[in-house]
mmCIF file of C-alpha atoms in Angstrom:
data_model
loop_
_atom_site.group_PDB
_atom_site.id
_atom_site.type_symbol
_atom_site.label_atom_id
_atom_site.label_comp_id
_atom_site.label_asym_id
_atom_site.label_seq_id
_atom_site.Cartn_x
_atom_site.Cartn_y
_atom_site.Cartn_z
ATOM 1 C CA MET A 310 -0.019 -0.215 0.041
ATOM 2 C CA LYS A 311 1.607 3.398 -1.287
ATOM 3 C CA PHE A 312 1.104 6.272 1.470
ATOM 4 C CA PRO A 313 2.045 10.342 0.222
ATOM 5 C CA VAL A 314 5.887 10.802 2.114
ATOM 6 C CA ILE A 315 5.627 14.756 2.218
ATOM 7 C CA HIS A 316 8.902 16.940 3.641
ATOM 8 C CA LEU A 317 7.430 19.628 6.295
ATOM 9 C CA SER A 318 10.683 21.018 7.185
ATOM 10 C CA PHE A 319 9.071 22.432 11.403
ATOM 11 C CA LEU A 320 8.419 18.899 11.876
ATOM 12 C CA PRO A 321 9.833 18.490 15.237
ATOM 13 C CA VAL A 322 10.887 14.798 15.023
ATOM 14 C CA GLY A 323 12.694 12.921 11.969
ATOM 15 C CA GLY A 324 9.186 11.578 10.554
ATOM 16 C CA MET A 325 6.551 11.135 11.930
ATOM 17 C CA ALA A 326 2.619 8.794 10.732
ATOM 18 C CA VAL A 327 -0.275 10.192 10.681
ATOM 19 C CA PHE A 328 -2.883 8.778 8.976
ATOM 20 C CA PRO A 329 -2.568 8.717 5.377
ATOM 21 C CA PHE A 330 0.897 10.604 5.586
ATOM 22 C CA ILE A 331 3.974 10.130 6.176
ATOM 23 C CA PHE A 332 5.705 13.157 7.694
ATOM 24 C CA LEU A 333 8.946 13.275 7.105
ATOM 25 C CA LYS A 334 11.663 16.664 8.221
ATOM 26 C CA HIS A 335 13.843 16.631 5.854
ATOM 27 C CA ALA A 336 13.806 16.044 1.739
ATOM 28 C CA GLU A 337 16.640 13.310 2.285
ATOM 29 C CA LEU A 338 15.228 11.520 4.582
ATOM 30 C CA LYS A 339 12.851 9.655 1.372
ATOM 31 C CA LEU A 340 15.729 8.187 0.591
ATOM 32 C CA ASN A 341 15.905 6.598 4.022
ATOM 33 C CA LYS A 342 14.007 2.666 3.934
ATOM 34 C CA GLN A 343 14.016 1.966 7.555
ATOM 35 C CA LEU A 344 12.211 5.151 8.307
ATOM 36 C CA ILE A 345 9.370 4.906 6.298
ATOM 37 C CA HIS A 346 8.954 1.270 6.834
ATOM 38 C CA HIS A 347 8.696 2.098 10.852
ATOM 39 C CA GLU A 348 6.388 4.875 9.409
ATOM 40 C CA LYS A 349 4.330 2.836 7.619
ATOM 41 C CA ILE A 350 3.809 -0.141 10.395
ATOM 42 C CA HIS A 351 2.597 2.662 12.775
ATOM 43 C CA LEU A 352 -0.140 3.370 9.880
ATOM 44 C CA ARG A 353 -1.255 -0.481 9.808
ATOM 45 C CA GLN A 354 -1.653 0.181 13.745
ATOM 46 C CA GLN A 355 -4.053 3.038 13.527
ATOM 47 C CA LEU A 356 -5.697 1.050 10.764
ATOM 48 C CA GLU A 357 -6.407 -1.794 13.175
ATOM 49 C CA LEU A 358 -7.408 0.162 15.590
ATOM 50 C CA LEU A 359 -9.551 2.143 13.403
ATOM 51 C CA ILE A 360 -7.618 6.016 13.846
ATOM 52 C CA VAL A 361 -8.690 7.869 16.758
ATOM 53 C CA PRO A 362 -8.270 5.095 19.272
ATOM 54 C CA PHE A 363 -4.238 4.628 18.108
ATOM 55 C CA TYR A 364 -3.873 7.977 19.700
ATOM 56 C CA ILE A 365 -4.972 7.604 22.680
ATOM 57 C CA LEU A 366 -3.916 4.538 23.402
ATOM 58 C CA TYR A 367 -1.002 6.001 21.977
ATOM 59 C CA LEU A 368 -1.058 9.165 24.179
ATOM 60 C CA LEU A 369 -1.736 6.759 27.708
ATOM 61 C CA ASN A 370 0.707 4.334 27.472
ATOM 62 C CA TYR A 371 3.041 6.875 27.019
ATOM 63 C CA LEU A 372 1.696 8.908 29.972
ATOM 64 C CA LEU A 373 2.151 5.422 31.770
ATOM 65 C CA ASN A 374 4.906 4.924 31.145
ATOM 66 C CA LEU A 375 6.391 8.457 32.338
ATOM 67 C CA PHE A 376 4.743 8.393 35.154
ATOM 68 C CA TYR A 377 7.250 4.835 35.868
ATOM 69 C CA TYR A 378 10.049 5.925 33.699
ATOM 70 C CA ARG A 379 10.337 9.312 34.966
ATOM 71 C CA ASN A 380 12.350 9.533 32.099
ATOM 72 C CA HIS A 381 10.622 11.131 28.595
ATOM 73 C CA TYR A 382 13.085 8.848 26.007
ATOM 74 C CA LYS A 383 12.113 5.999 28.417
ATOM 75 C CA ALA A 384 8.425 6.421 28.542
ATOM 76 C CA TYR A 385 8.727 7.243 24.547
ATOM 77 C CA MET A 386 10.948 4.292 23.857
ATOM 78 C CA ASN A 387 8.194 1.554 25.716
ATOM 79 C CA ILE A 388 5.090 2.834 24.321
ATOM 80 C CA ILE A 389 3.558 -0.176 22.688
ATOM 81 C CA PHE A 390 3.883 0.505 19.024
ATOM 82 C CA GLU A 391 6.776 1.797 18.779
ATOM 83 C CA ARG A 392 7.951 -1.300 20.076
ATOM 84 C CA GLU A 393 6.937 -2.860 17.830
ATOM 85 C CA ALA A 394 7.808 -0.527 14.798
ATOM 86 C CA TYR A 395 11.723 0.339 16.750
ATOM 87 C CA GLU A 396 11.693 -4.206 16.860
ATOM 88 C CA ASN A 397 11.541 -4.934 12.715
ATOM 89 C CA ASP A 398 11.535 -2.195 11.141
ATOM 90 C CA ALA A 399 14.646 -3.153 9.470
ATOM 91 C CA ASP A 400 13.021 -5.951 8.613
ATOM 92 C CA LEU A 401 11.970 -4.487 5.352
ATOM 93 C CA THR A 402 9.390 -7.465 4.788
ATOM 94 C CA TYR A 403 7.690 -7.070 7.565
ATOM 95 C CA LEU A 404 4.753 -5.370 7.163
ATOM 96 C CA SER A 405 3.694 -8.813 4.215
ATOM 97 C CA ARG A 406 3.986 -11.533 7.281
ATOM 98 C CA ARG A 407 2.598 -9.594 10.197
ATOM 99 C CA LYS A 408 -0.493 -10.511 11.835
ATOM 100 C CA PHE A 409 -3.683 -8.772 12.753
ATOM 101 C CA ALA A 410 -2.580 -6.512 15.981
ATOM 102 C CA ALA A 411 0.383 -7.977 16.893
ATOM 103 C CA TRP A 412 1.097 -4.926 18.571
ATOM 104 C CA ILE A 413 -0.685 -6.174 21.611
ATOM 105 C CA LYS A 414 2.498 -8.998 22.312
ATOM 106 C CA TYR A 415 4.279 -5.080 23.547
ATOM 107 C CA LEU A 416 1.486 -5.013 26.028
ATOM 108 C CA ARG A 417 4.363 -6.961 28.435
ATOM 109 C CA PRO A 418 6.335 -4.671 30.120
ATOM 110 C CA SER A 419 9.954 -5.196 28.595
ATOM 111 C CA PRO A 420 12.872 -7.787 29.444
ATOM 112 C CA ARG A 421 15.055 -4.465 29.272
ATOM 113 C CA LYS A 422 13.985 -0.759 30.963
ATOM 114 C CA ILE A 423 15.497 1.173 28.187
#
């Protein structure tokens, strides 16, 4: 499935998926296959949750993590949706065999605190 990739220089991060778009801070990041794949994983997650519930769960998970870790970076890296995306973004074939709602297995705490 193709998604529009849009360059937004004011973006506070390198890449962001907001269904149905992938936003990138720098135009040359369009060549970064791993980053694009990471964002496509998020787009699949968003579709599975019918978009709006994804953002609610994402935010709630971040806030719970922030309370637990007391650190923005650790809270972000332990969001269930980010854990799935980071763990699989280097495998460019992942989405072709990914099971529906694969992010659920990341509800379990990470074996290591990032």
